[in-house]
Coordinates of C-alpha atoms and ligand atoms in Angstrom, one line a residue:
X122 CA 0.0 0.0 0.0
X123 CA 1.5 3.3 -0.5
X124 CA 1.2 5.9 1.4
X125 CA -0.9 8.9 1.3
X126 CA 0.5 12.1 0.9
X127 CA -2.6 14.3 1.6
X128 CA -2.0 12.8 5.6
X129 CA 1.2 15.1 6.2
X130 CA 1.8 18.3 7.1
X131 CA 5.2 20.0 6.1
X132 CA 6.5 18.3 9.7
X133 CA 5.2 15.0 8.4
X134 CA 6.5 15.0 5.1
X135 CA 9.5 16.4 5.7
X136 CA 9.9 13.5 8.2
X137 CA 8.7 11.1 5.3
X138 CA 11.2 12.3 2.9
X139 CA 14.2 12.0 5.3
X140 CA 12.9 7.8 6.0
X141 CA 12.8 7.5 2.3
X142 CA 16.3 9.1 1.9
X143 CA 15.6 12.1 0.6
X144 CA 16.6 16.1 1.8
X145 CA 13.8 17.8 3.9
X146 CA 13.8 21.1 1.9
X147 CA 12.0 18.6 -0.5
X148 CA 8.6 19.1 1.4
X149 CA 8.4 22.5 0.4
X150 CA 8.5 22.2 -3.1
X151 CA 6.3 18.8 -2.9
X152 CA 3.6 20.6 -0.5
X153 CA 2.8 24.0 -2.9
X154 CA 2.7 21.2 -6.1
X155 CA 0.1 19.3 -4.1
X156 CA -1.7 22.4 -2.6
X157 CA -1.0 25.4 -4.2
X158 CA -1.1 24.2 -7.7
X159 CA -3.4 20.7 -6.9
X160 CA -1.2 18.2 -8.2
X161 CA -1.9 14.7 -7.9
X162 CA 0.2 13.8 -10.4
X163 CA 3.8 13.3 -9.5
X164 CA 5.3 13.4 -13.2
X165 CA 4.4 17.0 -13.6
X166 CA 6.3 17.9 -10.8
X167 CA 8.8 19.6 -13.0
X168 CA 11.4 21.4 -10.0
X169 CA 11.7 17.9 -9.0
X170 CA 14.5 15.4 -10.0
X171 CA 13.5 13.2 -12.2
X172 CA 14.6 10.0 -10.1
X173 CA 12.6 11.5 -7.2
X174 CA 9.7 11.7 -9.0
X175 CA 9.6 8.2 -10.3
X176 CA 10.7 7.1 -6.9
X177 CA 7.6 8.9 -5.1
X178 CA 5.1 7.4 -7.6
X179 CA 5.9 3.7 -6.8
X180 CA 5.6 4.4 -2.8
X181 CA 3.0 7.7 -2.7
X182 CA -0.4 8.7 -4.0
X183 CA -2.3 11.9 -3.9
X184 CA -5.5 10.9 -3.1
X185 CA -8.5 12.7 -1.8
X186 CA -12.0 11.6 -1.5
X187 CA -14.0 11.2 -4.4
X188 CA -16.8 13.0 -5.2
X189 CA -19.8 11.2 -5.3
X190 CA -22.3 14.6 -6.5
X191 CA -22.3 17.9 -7.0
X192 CA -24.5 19.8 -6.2
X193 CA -25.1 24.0 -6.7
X194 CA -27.8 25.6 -4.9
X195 CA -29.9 28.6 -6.4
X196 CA -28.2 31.1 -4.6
X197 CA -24.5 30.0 -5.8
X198 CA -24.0 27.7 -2.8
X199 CA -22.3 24.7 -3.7
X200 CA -21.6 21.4 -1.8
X201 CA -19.8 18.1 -2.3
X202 CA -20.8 14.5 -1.5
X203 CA -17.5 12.5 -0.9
X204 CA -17.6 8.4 -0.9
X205 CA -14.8 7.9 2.2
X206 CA -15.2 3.9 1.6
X207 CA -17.5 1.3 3.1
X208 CA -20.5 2.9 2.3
X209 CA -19.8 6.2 3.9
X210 CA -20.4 9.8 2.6
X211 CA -19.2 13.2 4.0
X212 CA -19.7 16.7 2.9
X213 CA -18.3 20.2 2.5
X214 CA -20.1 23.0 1.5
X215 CA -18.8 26.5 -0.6
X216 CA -20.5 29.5 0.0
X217 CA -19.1 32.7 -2.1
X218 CA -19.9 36.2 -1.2
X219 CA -19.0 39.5 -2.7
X220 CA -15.9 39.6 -0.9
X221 CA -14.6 35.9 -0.2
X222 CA -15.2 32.6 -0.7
X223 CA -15.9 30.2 2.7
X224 CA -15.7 26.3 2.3
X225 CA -17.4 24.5 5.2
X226 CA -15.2 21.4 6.0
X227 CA -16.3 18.1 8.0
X228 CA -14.4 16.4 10.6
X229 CA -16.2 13.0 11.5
X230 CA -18.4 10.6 9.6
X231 CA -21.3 11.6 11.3
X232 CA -21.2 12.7 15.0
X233 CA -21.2 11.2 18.3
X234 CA -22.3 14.1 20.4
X235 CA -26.0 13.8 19.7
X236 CA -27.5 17.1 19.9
X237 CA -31.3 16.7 19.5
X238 CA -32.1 19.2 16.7
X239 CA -28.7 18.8 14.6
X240 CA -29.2 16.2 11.5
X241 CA -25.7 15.0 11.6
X242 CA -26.0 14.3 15.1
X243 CA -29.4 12.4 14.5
X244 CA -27.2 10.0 12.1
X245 CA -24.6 8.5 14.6
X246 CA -21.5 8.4 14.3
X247 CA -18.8 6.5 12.3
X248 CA -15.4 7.4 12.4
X249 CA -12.9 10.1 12.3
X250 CA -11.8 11.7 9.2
X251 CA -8.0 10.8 8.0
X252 CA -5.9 14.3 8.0
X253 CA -5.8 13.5 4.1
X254 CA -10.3 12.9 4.2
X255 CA -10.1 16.6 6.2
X256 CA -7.9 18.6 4.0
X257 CA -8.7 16.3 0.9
X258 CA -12.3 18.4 1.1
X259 CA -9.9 21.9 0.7
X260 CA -7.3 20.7 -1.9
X261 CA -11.1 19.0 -4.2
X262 CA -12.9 22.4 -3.3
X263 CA -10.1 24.6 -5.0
X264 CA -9.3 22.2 -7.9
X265 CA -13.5 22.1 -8.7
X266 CA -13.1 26.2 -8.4
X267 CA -10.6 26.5 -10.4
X268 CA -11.9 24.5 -13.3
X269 CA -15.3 26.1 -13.1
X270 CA -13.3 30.0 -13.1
X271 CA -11.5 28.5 -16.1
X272 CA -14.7 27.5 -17.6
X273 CA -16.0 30.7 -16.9
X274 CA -14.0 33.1 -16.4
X275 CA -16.0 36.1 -16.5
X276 CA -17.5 35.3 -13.4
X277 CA -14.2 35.5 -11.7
X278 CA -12.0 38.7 -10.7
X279 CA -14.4 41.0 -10.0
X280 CA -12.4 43.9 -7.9
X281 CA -9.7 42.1 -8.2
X282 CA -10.9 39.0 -6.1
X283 CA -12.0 35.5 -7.8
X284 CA -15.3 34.9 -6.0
X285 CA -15.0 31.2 -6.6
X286 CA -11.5 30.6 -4.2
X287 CA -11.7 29.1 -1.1
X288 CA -10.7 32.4 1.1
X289 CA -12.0 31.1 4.5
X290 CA -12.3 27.4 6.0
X291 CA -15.1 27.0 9.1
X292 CA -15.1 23.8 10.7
X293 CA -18.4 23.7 10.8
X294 CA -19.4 20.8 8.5
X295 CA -20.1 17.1 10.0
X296 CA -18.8 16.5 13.0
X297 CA -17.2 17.6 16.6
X298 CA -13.5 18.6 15.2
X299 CA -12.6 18.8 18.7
X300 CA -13.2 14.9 19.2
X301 CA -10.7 14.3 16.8
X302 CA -8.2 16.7 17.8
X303 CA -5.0 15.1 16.2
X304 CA -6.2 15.1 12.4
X305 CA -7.5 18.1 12.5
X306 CA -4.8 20.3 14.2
X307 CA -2.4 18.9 11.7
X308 CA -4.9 19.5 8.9
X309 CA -4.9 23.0 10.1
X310 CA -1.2 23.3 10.0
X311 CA -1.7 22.7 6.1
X312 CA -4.4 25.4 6.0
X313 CA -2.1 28.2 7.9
X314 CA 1.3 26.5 6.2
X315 CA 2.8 29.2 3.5
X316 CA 3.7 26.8 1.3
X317 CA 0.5 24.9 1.4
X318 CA -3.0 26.8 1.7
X319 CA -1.7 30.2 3.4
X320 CA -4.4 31.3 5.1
X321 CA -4.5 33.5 8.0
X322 CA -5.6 32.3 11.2
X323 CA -8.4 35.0 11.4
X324 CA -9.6 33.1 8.3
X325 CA -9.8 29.6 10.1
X326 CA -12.5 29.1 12.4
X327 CA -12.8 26.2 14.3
X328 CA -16.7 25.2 15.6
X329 CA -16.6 23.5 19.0
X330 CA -19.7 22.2 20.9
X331 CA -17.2 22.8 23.9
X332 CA -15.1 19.9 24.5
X333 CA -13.1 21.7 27.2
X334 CA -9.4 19.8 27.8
X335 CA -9.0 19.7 23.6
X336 CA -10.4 23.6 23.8
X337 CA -7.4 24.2 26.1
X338 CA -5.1 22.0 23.9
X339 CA -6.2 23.7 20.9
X340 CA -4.6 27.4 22.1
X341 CA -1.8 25.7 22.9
X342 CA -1.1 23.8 19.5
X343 CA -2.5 25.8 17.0
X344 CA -4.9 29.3 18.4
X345 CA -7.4 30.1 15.4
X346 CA -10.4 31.7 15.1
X347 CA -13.1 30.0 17.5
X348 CA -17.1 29.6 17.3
X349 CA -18.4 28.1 20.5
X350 CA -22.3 26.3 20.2
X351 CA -24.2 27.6 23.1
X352 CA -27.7 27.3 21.8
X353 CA -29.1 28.0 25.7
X354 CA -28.0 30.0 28.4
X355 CA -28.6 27.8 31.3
X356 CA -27.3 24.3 32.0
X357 CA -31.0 22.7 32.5
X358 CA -31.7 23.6 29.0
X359 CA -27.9 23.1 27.4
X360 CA -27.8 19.6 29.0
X361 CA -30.8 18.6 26.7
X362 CA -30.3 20.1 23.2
X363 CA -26.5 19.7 23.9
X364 CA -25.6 15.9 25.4
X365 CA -22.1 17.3 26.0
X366 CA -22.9 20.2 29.0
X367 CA -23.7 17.3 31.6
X368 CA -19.8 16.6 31.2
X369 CA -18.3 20.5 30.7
X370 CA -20.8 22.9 32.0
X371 CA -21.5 26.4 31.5
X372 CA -19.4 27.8 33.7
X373 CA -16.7 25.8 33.3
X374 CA -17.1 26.4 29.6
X375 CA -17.3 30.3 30.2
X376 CA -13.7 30.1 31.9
X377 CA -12.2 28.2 28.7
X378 CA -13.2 30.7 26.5
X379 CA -11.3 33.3 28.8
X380 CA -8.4 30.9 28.8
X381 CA -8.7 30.9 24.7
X382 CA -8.8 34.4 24.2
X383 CA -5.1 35.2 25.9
X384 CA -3.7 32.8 22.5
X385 CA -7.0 33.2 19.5
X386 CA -6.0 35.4 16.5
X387 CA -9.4 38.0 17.1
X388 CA -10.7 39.4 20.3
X389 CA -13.3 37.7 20.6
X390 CA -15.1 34.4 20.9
X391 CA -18.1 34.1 18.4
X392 CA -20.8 32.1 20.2
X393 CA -23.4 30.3 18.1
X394 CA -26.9 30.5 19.6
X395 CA -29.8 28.1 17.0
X396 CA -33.1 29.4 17.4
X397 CA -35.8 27.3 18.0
X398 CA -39.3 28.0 18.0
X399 CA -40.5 28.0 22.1
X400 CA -37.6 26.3 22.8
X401 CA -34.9 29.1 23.9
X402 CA -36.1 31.7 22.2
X403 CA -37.5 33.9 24.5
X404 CA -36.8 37.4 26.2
X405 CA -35.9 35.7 29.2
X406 CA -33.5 33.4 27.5
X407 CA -31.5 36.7 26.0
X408 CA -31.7 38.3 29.1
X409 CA -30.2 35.6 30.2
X410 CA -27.5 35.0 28.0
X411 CA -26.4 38.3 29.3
X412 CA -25.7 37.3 32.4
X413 CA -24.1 34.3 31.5
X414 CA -21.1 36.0 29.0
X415 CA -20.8 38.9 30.4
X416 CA -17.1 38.4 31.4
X417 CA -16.5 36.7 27.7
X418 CA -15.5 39.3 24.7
X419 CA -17.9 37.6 22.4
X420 CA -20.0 38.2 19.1
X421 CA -23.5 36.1 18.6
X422 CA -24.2 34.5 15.5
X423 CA -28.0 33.7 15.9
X424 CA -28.5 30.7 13.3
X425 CA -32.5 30.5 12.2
X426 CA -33.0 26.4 13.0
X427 CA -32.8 24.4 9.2
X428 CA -35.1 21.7 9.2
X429 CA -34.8 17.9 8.1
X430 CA -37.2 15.5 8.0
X431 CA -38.5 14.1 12.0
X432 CA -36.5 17.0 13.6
X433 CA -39.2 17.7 16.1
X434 CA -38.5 21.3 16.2
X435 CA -39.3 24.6 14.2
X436 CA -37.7 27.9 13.4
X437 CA -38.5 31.0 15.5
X438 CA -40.2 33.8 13.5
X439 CA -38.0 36.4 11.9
X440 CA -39.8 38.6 14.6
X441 CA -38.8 36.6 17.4
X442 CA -35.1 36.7 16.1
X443 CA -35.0 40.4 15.7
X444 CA -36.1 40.6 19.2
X445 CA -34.0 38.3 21.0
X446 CA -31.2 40.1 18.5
X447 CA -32.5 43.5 19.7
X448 CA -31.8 42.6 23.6
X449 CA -28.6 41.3 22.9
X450 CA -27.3 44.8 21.1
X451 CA -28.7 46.6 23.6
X452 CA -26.0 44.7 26.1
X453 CA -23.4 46.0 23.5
X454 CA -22.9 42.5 22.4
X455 CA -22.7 42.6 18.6
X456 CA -25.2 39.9 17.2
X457 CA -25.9 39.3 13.5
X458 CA -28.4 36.7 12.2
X459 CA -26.6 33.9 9.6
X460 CA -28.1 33.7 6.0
X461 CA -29.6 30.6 5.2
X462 CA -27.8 29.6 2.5
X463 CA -28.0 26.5 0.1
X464 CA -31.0 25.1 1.9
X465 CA -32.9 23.9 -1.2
X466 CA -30.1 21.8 -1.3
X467 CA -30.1 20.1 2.2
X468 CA -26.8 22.2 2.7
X469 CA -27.2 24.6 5.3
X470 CA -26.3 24.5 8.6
X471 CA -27.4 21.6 10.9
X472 CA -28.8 20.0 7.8
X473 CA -25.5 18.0 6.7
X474 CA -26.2 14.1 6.7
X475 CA -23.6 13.0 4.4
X476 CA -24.5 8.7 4.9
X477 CA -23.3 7.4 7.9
X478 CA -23.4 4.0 8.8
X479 CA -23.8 4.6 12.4
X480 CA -21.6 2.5 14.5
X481 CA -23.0 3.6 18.2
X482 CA -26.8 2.1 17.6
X483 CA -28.0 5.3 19.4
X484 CA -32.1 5.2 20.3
X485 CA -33.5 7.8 18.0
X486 CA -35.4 10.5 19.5
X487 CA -37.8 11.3 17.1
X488 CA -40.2 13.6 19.4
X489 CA -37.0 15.6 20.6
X490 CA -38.7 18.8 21.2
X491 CA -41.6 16.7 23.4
X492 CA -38.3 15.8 26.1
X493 CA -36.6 18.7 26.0
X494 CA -40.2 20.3 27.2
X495 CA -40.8 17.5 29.3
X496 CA -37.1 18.5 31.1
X497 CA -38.1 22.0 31.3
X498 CA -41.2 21.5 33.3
Ligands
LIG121 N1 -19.8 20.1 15.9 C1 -19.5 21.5 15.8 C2 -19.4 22.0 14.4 C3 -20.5 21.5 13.4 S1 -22.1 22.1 13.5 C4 -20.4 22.3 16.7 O1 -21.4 21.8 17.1 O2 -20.1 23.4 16.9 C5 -22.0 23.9 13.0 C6 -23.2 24.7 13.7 O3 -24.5 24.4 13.1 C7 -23.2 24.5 15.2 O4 -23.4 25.7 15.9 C8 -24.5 23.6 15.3 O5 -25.0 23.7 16.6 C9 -25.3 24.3 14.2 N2 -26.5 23.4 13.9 C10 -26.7 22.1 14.1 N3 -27.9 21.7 13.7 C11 -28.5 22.8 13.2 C12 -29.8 23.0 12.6 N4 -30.6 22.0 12.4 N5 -30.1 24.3 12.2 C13 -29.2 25.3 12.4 N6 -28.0 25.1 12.9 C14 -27.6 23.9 13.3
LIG122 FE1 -22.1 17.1 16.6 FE2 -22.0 19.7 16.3 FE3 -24.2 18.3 15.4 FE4 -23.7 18.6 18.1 S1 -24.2 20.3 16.6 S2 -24.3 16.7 17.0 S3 -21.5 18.6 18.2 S4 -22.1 18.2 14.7

């Protein structure tokens, strides 16, 4: 079997080249082939010695995922089914915008963290994504781009920016990325690595459901830009719509987030707060939520809920989101509402399902919303 060279970061290959008797400065020159100019094919690696190159395609491959569809929604939004073997399917999603170009990457085949109105967490879990299955979803996303761009290429360039690159990565696709914490620091490395994807770290956000010990790991190793799922303000209601708060509570959770901010790129943690129709929607619940990050430099990202099919639970009114947006502005906590975006495609947030064959056998709670009210009583 040989080995995959999508699994290493510029540490990891240049450790590879030196067991294979090669010089480390190598790994530059192999990593911008395979990410900057998405390579797979070692022949036309022309600043490499011939022998090299012969020598690298009998022991390496460049292999990503494969793409199983493609889909593009009406308003541009485009996302990627990719088989990962045995029957399993993950997805990333691009979303352009005037200004730059965001590709929401997976982490896990499904998710093991269950919370009750999140569609990838109603399909169980699977597996963790290989480092090359993580950044795989990056190196097909800019490839596909930049065929389409040369397809089209008036589309592209507008004031000076191609609207169809991968500017920003969120890891907000399937998945907890904290749960698998190796894979996806090093797969980071390659997004922030010069010679690989360049990006800056403000560009990078990593979307945690608030496992705390990797939270703390995660400014140590590699500090990016961090969006924390709150979705309640109180721990009887969190412990329901988010399995994980029984094990790293509020407050707890409150004090990583300090912790974070002495290492993150920005100033401020960007808590994500679903709304869900008479659920934890109310002007209590903002109120609140006041209380509860008021020694947290934070932004809210209030995500109208996306459906999929049994979810149990409904989106609060546009009303009842400009409210509970209202209340939090008027703390001075900056707050905007996300864009739906790709949902005619089952793309937008929350509504990634990818197929999972679940391995955990979870009990599926198809009248969620009827427990969490029955908890709430
Ligand atoms: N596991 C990570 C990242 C993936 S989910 C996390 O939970 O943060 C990305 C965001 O979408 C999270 O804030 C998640 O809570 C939210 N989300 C999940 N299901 C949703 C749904 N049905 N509608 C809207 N947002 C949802
Ligand atoms: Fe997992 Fe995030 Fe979905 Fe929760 S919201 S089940 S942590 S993917």
């Amino acid at each position: 079997m040989t080995v995959n060279l999508l699994d290493y970061d510029r540490e990891g290959l240049t450790q590879y080249l030196s067991d294979i008797g090669e010089k480390p400065f190598r790994a530059r020159q192999l990593l911008k082939w395979i990410h900057q100019s998405g390579t797979a094919d070692f022949a036309g690696m022309s600043d490499l010695a011939k022998s090299l190159r012969g020598k690298l395609s009998s022991v390496a491959r460049i292999e990503a995922p494969r793409v199983m569809r493609d889909h593009v929604s009406a308003d541009g939004t485009r996302k990627w089914l990719l088989s990962v073997g045995e029957q399993n399917g993950i997805e990333s999603v691009f979303i352009p915008e005037a200004n730059r170009g965001t590709l929401c990457v997976s982490s896990q085949v499904g998710c093991a963290l269950a919370c009750t109105f999140c569609s990838t967490g109603r399909q169980g879990f699977n597996r963790n994504l290989s480092v090359a299955e993580i950044i795989g979803q990056l190196w097909l996303a800019n490839n596909a781009l930049r065929e389409s761009a040369a397809e089209n290429p008036m589309v592209s360039g507008q004031n000076g920016q191609d609207q169809r690159a991968v500017t920003n990565v969120v890891m907000m696709g399937m998945g907890e990325p904290l749960a698998n914490f190796e894979n996806v620091v090093t797969a980071l490395n390659l997004m922030l690595d010069d010679h690989a994807y360049g990006l800056s770290r403000r560009r990078v956000t990593v979307s945690t459901s608030g496992l705390i010990p990797a939270l703390d790991r995660l400014r140590e190793r590699c500090p990016v830009a961090l969006a924390v799922s709150l979705h309640a303000p109180n721990n009887a209601l969190r412990d329901v719509l988010v399995p994980i708060n029984k094990k790293y509570p509020l407050k707890e959770l409150m004090a990583a987030c300090r912790r974070y901010l002495t290492a993150a790129p920005r100033d401020f943690i960007t808590f994500e707060y679903v709304m869900l129709a008479g659920v934890n929607d109310s002007m209590m619940h903002a109120k609140e939520l006041i209380g509860l990050v008021k020694d947290v430099p934070c932004k809210f990202n209030l995500i109208p809920f996306n459906g999929f099919p049994n979810s149990g639970f409904e989106r609060s009114s546009s009303e009842t989101i400009r409210v509970f947006r209202d209340i939090l502005m008027q703390a001075d906590i900056v707050t905007t509402v996300r864009k739906t975006r790709g949902d005619d495609i089952a793309a937008a947030c929350g509504q990634l399902a990818g197929q999972v064959r679940d391995k955990t056998r979870r009990t599926i709670n198809v009248n969620a919303k009827q427990a969490v009210m029955e908890t709430m009583r």
